CSV table of C-alpha atoms in Angstrom, one decimal:
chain,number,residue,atom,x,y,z
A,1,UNK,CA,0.0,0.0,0.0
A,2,UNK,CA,2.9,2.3,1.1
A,3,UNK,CA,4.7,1.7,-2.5
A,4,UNK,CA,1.9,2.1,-4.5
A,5,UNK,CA,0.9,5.5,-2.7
A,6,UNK,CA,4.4,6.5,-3.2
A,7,UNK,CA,3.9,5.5,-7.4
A,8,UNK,CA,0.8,8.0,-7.3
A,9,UNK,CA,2.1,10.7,-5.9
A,10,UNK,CA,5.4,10.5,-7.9
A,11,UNK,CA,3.2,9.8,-11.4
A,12,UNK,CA,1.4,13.3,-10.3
A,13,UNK,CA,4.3,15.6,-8.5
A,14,UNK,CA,5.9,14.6,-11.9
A,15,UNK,CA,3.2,15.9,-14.3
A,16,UNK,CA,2.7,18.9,-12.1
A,17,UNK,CA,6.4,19.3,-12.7
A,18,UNK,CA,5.8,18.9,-16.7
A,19,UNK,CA,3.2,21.4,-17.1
A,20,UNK,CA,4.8,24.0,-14.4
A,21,UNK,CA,7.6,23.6,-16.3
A,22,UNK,CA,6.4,25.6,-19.3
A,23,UNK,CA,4.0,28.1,-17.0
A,24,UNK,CA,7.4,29.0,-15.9
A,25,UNK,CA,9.1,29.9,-19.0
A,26,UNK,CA,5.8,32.0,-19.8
A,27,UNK,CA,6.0,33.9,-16.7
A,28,UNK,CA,10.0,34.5,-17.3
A,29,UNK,CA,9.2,35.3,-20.9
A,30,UNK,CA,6.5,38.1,-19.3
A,31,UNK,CA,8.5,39.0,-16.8
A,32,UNK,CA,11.1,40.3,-20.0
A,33,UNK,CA,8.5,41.6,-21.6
A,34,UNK,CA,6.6,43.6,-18.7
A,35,UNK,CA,9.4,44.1,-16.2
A,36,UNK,CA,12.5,43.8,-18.1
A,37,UNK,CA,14.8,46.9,-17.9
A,38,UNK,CA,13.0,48.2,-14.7
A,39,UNK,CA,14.1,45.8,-11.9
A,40,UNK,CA,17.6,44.8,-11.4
A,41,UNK,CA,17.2,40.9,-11.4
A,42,UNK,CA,15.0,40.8,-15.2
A,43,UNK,CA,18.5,43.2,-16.5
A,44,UNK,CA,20.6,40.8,-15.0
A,45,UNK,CA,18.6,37.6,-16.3
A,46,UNK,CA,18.4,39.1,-20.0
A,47,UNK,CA,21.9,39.3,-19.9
A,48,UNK,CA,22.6,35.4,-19.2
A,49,UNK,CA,22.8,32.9,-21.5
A,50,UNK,CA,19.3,31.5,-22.6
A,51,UNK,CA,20.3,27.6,-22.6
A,52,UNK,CA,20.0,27.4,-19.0
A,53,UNK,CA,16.5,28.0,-19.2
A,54,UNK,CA,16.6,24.6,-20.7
A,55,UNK,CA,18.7,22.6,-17.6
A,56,UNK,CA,15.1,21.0,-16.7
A,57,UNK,CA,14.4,20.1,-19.6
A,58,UNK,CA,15.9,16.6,-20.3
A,59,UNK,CA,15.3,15.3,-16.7
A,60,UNK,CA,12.0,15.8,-17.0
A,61,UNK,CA,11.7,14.8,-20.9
A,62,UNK,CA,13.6,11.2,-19.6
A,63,UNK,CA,11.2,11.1,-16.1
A,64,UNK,CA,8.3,11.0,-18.0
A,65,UNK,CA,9.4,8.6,-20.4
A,66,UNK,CA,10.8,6.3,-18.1
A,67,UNK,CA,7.3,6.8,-17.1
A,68,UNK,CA,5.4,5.9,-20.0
A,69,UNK,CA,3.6,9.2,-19.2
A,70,UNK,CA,3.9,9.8,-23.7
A,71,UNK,CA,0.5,12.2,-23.7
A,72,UNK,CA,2.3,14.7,-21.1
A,73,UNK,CA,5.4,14.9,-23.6
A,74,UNK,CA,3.5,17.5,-25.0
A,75,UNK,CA,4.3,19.6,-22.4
A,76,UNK,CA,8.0,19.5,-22.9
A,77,UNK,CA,7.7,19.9,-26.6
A,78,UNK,CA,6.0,23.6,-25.5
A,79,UNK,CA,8.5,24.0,-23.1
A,80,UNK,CA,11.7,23.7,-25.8
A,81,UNK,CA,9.5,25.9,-28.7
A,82,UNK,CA,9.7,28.2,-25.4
A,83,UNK,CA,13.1,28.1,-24.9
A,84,UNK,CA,14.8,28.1,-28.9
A,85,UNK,CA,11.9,30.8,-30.0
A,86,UNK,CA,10.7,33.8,-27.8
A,87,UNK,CA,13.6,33.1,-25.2
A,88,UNK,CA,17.3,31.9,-27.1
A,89,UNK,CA,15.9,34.1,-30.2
A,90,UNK,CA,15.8,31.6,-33.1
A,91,UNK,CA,14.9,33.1,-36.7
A,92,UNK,CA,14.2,30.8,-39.2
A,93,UNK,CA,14.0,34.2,-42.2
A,94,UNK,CA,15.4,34.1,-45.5
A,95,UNK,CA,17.1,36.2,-47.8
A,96,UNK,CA,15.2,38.1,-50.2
A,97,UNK,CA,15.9,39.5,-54.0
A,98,UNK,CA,16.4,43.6,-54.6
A,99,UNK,CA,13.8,45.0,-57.0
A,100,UNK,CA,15.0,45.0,-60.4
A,101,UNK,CA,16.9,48.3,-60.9
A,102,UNK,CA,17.7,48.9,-57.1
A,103,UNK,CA,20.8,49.1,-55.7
A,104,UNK,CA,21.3,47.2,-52.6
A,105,UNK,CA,23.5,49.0,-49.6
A,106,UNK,CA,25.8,46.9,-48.1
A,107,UNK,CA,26.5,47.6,-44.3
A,108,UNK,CA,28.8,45.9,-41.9
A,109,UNK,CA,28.7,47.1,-37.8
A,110,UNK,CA,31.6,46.4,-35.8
A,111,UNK,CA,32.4,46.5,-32.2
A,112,UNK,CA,36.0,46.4,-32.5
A,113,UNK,CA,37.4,46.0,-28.8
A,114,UNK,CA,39.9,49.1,-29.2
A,115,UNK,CA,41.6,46.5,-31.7
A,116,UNK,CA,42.8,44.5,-29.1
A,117,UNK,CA,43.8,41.7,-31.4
A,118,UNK,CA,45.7,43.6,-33.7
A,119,UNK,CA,44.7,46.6,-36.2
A,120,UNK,CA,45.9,44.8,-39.4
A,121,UNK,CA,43.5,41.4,-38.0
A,122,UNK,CA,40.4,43.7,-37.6
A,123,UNK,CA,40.9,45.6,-41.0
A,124,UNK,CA,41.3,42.1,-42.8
A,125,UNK,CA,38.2,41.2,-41.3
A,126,UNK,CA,36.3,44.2,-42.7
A,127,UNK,CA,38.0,44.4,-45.9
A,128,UNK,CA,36.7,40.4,-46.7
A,129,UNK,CA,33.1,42.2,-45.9
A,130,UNK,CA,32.9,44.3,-48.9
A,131,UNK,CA,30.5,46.7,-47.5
A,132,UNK,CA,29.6,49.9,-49.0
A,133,UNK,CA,28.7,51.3,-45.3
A,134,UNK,CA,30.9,50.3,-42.2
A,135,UNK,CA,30.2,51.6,-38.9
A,136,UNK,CA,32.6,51.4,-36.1
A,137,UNK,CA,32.2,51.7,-32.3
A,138,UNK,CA,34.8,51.0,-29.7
A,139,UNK,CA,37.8,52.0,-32.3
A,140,UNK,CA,41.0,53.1,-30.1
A,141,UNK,CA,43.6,56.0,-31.2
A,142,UNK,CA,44.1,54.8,-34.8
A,143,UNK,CA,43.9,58.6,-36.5
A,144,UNK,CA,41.7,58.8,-39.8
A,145,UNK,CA,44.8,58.8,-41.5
A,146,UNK,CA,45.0,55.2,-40.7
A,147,UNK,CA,41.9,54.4,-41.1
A,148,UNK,CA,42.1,55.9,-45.0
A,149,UNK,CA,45.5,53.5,-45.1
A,150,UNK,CA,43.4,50.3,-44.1
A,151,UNK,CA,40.5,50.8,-46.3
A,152,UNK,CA,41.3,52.8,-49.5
A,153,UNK,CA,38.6,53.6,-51.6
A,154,UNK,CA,36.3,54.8,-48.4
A,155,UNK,CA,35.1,58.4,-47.5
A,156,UNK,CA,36.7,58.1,-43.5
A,157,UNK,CA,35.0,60.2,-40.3
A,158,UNK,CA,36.5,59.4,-37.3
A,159,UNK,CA,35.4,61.0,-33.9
A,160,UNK,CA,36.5,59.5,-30.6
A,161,UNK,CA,35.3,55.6,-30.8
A,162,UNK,CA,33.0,56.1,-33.8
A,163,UNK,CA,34.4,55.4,-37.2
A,164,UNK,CA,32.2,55.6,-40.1
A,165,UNK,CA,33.9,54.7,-43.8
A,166,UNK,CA,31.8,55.2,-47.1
A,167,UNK,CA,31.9,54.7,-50.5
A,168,UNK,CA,29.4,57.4,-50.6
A,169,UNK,CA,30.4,61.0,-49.6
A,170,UNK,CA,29.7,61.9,-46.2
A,171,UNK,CA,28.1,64.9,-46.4
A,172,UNK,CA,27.7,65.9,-42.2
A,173,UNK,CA,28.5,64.5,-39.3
A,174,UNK,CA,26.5,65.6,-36.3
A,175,UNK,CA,27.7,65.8,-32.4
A,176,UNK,CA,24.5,65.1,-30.5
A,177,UNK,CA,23.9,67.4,-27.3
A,178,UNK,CA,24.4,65.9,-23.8
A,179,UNK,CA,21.2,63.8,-22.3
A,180,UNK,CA,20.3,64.6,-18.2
A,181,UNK,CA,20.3,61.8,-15.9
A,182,UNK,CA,19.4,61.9,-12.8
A,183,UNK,CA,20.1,65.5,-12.7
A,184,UNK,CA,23.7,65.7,-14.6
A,185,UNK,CA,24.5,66.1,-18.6
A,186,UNK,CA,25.9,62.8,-20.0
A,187,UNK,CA,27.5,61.6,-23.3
A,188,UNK,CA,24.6,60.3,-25.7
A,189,UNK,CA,27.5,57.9,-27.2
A,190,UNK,CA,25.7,58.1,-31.0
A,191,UNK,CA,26.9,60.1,-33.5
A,192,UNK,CA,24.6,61.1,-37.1
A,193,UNK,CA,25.8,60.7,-40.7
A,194,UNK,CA,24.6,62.7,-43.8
A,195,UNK,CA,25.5,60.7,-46.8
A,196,UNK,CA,25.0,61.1,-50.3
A,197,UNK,CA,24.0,57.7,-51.6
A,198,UNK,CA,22.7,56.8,-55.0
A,199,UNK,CA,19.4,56.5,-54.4
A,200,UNK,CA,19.1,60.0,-52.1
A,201,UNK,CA,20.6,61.4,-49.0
A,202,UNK,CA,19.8,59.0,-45.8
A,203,UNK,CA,20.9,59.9,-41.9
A,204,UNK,CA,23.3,56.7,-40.7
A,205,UNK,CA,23.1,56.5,-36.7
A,206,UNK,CA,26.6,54.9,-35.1
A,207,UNK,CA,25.5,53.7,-31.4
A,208,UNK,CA,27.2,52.3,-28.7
A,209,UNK,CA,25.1,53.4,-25.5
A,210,UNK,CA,26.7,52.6,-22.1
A,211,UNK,CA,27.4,49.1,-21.2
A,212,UNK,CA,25.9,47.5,-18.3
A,213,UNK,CA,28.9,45.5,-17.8
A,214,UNK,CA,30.7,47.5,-14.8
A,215,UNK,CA,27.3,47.4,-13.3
A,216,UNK,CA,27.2,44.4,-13.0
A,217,UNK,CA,30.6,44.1,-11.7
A,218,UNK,CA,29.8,46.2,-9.0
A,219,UNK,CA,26.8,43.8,-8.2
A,220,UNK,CA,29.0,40.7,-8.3
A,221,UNK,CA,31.4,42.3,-5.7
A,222,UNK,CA,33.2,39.5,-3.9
A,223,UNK,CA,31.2,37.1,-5.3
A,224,UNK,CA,27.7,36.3,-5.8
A,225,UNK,CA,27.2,33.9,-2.7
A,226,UNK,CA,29.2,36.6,-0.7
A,227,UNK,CA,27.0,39.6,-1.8
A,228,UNK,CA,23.6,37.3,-1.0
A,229,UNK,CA,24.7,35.8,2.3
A,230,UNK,CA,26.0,39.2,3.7
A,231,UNK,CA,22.9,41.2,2.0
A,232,UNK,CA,25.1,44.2,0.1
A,233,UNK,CA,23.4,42.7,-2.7
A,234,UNK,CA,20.0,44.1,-1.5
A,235,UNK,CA,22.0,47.6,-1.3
A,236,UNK,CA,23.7,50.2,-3.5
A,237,UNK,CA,24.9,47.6,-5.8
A,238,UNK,CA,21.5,47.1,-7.3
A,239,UNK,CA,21.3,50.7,-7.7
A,240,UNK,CA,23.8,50.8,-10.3
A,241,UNK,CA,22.3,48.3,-12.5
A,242,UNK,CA,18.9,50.4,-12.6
A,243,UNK,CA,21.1,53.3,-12.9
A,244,UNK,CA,22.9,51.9,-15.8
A,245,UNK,CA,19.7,50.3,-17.5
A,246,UNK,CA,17.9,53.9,-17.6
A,247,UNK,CA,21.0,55.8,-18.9
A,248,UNK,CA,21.1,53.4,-21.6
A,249,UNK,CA,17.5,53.4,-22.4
A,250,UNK,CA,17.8,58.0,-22.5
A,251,UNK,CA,20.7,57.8,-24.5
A,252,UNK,CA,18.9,55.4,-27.5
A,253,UNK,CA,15.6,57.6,-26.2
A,254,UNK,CA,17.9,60.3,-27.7
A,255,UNK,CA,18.8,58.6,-30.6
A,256,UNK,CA,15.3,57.6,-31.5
A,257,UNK,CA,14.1,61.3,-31.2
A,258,UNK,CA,16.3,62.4,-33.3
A,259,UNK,CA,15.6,60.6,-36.2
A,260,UNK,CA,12.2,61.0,-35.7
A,261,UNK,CA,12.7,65.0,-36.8
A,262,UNK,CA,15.2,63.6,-40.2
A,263,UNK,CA,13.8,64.3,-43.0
A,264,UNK,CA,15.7,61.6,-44.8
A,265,UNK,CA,15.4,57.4,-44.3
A,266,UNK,CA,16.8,56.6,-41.4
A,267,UNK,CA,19.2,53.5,-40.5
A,268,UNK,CA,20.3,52.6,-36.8
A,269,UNK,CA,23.5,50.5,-36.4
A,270,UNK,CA,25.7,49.8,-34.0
A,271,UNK,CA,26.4,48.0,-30.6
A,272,UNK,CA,22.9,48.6,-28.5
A,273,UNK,CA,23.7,46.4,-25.3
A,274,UNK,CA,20.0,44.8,-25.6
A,275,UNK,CA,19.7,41.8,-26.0
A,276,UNK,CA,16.5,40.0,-27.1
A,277,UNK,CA,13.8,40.0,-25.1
A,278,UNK,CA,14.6,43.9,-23.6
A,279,UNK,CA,11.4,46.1,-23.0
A,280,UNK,CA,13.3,49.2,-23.6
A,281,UNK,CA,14.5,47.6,-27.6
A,282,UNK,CA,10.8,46.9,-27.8
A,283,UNK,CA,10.1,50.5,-26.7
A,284,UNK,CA,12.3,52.5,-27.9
A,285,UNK,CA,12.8,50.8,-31.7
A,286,UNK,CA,9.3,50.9,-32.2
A,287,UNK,CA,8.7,51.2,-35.9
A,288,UNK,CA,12.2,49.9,-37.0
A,289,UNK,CA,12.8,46.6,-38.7
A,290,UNK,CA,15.4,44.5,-37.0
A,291,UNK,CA,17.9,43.5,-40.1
A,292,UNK,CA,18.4,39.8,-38.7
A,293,UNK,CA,15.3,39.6,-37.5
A,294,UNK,CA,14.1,40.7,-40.6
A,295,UNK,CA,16.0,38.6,-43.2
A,296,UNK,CA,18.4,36.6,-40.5
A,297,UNK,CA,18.6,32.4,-40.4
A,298,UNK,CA,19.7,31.3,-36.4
A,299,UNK,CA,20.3,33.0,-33.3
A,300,UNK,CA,22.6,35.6,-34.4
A,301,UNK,CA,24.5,36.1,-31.5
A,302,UNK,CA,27.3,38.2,-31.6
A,303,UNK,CA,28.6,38.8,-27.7
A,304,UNK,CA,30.8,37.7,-26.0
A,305,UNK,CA,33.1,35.4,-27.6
A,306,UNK,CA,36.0,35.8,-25.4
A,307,UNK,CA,34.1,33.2,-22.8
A,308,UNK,CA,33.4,30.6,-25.8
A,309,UNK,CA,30.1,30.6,-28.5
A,310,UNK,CA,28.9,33.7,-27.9
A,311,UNK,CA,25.1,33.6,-26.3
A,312,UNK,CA,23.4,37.0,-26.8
A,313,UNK,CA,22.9,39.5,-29.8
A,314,UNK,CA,23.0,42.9,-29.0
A,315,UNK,CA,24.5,44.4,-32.1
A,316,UNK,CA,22.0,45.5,-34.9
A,317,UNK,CA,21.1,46.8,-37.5
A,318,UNK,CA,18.1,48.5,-38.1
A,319,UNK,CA,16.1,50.6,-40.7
A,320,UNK,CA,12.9,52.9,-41.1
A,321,UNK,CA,9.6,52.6,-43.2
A,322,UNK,CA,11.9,53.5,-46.8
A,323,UNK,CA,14.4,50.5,-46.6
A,324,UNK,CA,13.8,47.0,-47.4
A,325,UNK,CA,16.0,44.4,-46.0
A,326,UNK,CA,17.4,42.3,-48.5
A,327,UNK,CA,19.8,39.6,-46.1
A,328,UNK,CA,21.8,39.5,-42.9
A,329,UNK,CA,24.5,37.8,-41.6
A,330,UNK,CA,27.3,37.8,-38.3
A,331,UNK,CA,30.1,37.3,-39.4
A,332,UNK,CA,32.2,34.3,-37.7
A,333,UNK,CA,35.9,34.4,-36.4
A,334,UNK,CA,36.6,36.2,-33.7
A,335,UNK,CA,39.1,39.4,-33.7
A,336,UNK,CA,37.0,41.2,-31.0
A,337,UNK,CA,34.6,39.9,-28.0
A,338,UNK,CA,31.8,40.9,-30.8
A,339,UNK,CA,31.0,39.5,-33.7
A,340,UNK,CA,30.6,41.4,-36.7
A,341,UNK,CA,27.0,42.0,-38.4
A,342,UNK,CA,26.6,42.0,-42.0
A,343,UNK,CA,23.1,43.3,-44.0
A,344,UNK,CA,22.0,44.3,-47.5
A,345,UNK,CA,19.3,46.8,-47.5
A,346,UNK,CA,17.7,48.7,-50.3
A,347,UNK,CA,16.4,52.3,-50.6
A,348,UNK,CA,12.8,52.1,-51.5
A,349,UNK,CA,11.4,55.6,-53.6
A,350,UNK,CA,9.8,58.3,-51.5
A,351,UNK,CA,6.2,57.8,-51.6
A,352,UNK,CA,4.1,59.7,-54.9
């Protein structure tokens, strides 16, 4: 009697387990979606990588079918569409064909680690690109001059870590004003291109808002057990992830209302430090189309890969109502702790 009472209640804790299982991921997946950038633990769970949503996964996939229970399979089968879709960010997009008489623009964004490994490594890896456009954040003290010596052929603008090289003539650059936060003037870290393509003058945005990695290193401290066990945790620490999440959400705030007053087509690109999943992307980008989500085939992840496969895309490229994605692509092999990202895009004619 004692056995087969503990057969029952294992045959049910374990189906309880298989369809919590997949409430769980929803509520995480709301939790993103509603909460995201505005409490510290959804900014620090957007930043981890995805697959360990998936740890329960095959123990319960092999309990129930050591179990026989084959009907309440179904629930794990939710559970992984859960996990590879809306949370680990598969797109299963495809390339499209240009118009017959456009022009594609080819555009390559490239976090480039202040050329840690090696100028001549990160210039071979553009170069192979080919890209009519390539934006630049994170470039070190390499003068233009040396920018015009590793890609001849380009129009150069360098300003601090934004580089922006162009087969089309720049026409402008513009130096945004400082954003307030929390009371003080702060770098908006974007910078805005005029350029002359063939199809009509378009406004380029290079961004690189501020990273929420020192943050975070504040909020690790001496350690994670330490900072838990000893409750700093619950303390200042926390403050500076908020404080970091809503000065990166002004400064693309910043960026977004800008080109909201161009009167040209507008394209975004650059590193944005938000991964998938981030309210403020949703929120702010409103209205743009997402190049890899657009036209993109995987996950597209392109940070970090100094700690292995990378596990989270936060560089994009992304376009207003005139352009037309056409495909996208990161670029593999590492020379930087991103991955380049790679997109044709056409200019569609104005309206009438």
């Amino acid at each position: 009697m004692a056995y087969a009472r503990l057969v029952v209640v294992w045959r049910w804790g374990l189906r309880v387990a298989a369809v919590g299982y997949p409430l769980a991921l929803i509520a995480v997946i709301a939790a993103f979606r509603l909460v995201g950038d505005d409490w510290w633990v959804t900014i620090t769970a957007l930043y981890l990588p995805r697959l360990g949503w998936a740890i329960p996964l095959p123990f319960l996939t092999a309990a129930l079918m050591i179990d026989r229970s084959w009907r309440w399979l179904s629930t794990q089968v939710v559970a992984l569409a859960l996990i590879v879709f809306p949370l680990m960010g598969l797109h299963l997009s495809f390339e499209r064909a240009a118009i017959p008489g456009g022009r594609p623009i080819r555009i390559l964004t490239f976090n480039i680690e202040f050329a840690r490994a090696g100028i001549d490594n990160v210039m071979a890896r553009i170069r192979e690109a080919d890209a009519d456009l390539i934006v630049i954040q994170e470039s070190g003290h390499e003068d233009t001059g040396a920018w015009r010596a590793g890609l001849p052929g380009y129009n150069v603008d360098k300003n601090g870590q934004f580089v922006l090289a162009s087969r089309f003539p720049i026409e402008e650059r513009f130096d945004p004003p400082h954003v307030i936060h929390r009371g003080l003037p702060r770098t908006p870290h974007f910078e805005r291109y005029r350029i002359a393509t063939p199809g009509g003058p378009i406004h380029l945005y290079n961004v690189h808002p501020i990273s929420p990695r020192d943050s975070f290193g504040t909020l690790r401290g001496e350690g994670l057990r330490y900072e838990i066990m000893s409750g700093r945790i619950l303390r200042p620490a926390t403050d500076d992830v908020m404080s970091s999440a809503a000065l990166r959400g002004a400064q693309l705030q910043a960026v977004v209302a800008d080109a909201a007053r161009s009167p040209y087509p507008v394209i975004i690109a650059g590193d944005t430090n938000l991964p998938g999943q981030s309210r403020t992307l949703t929120r702010v980008f409103h209205g743009y189309r997402d190049a890899f989500a657009d036209v993109g085939f995987g996950f597209g992840y392109t940070f970090p890969t100094t700690k292995g496969a990378p596990w989270v895309r936060i560089d994009r490229i992304m376009a207003g109502p005139r352009f037309r994605f056409l495909a996208c692509r990161v670029i593999g092999g590492a020379v930087s702790d991103h991955l380049p990202v790679f997109a044709e895009v056409e200019l569609l004619p104005a309206p009438g």
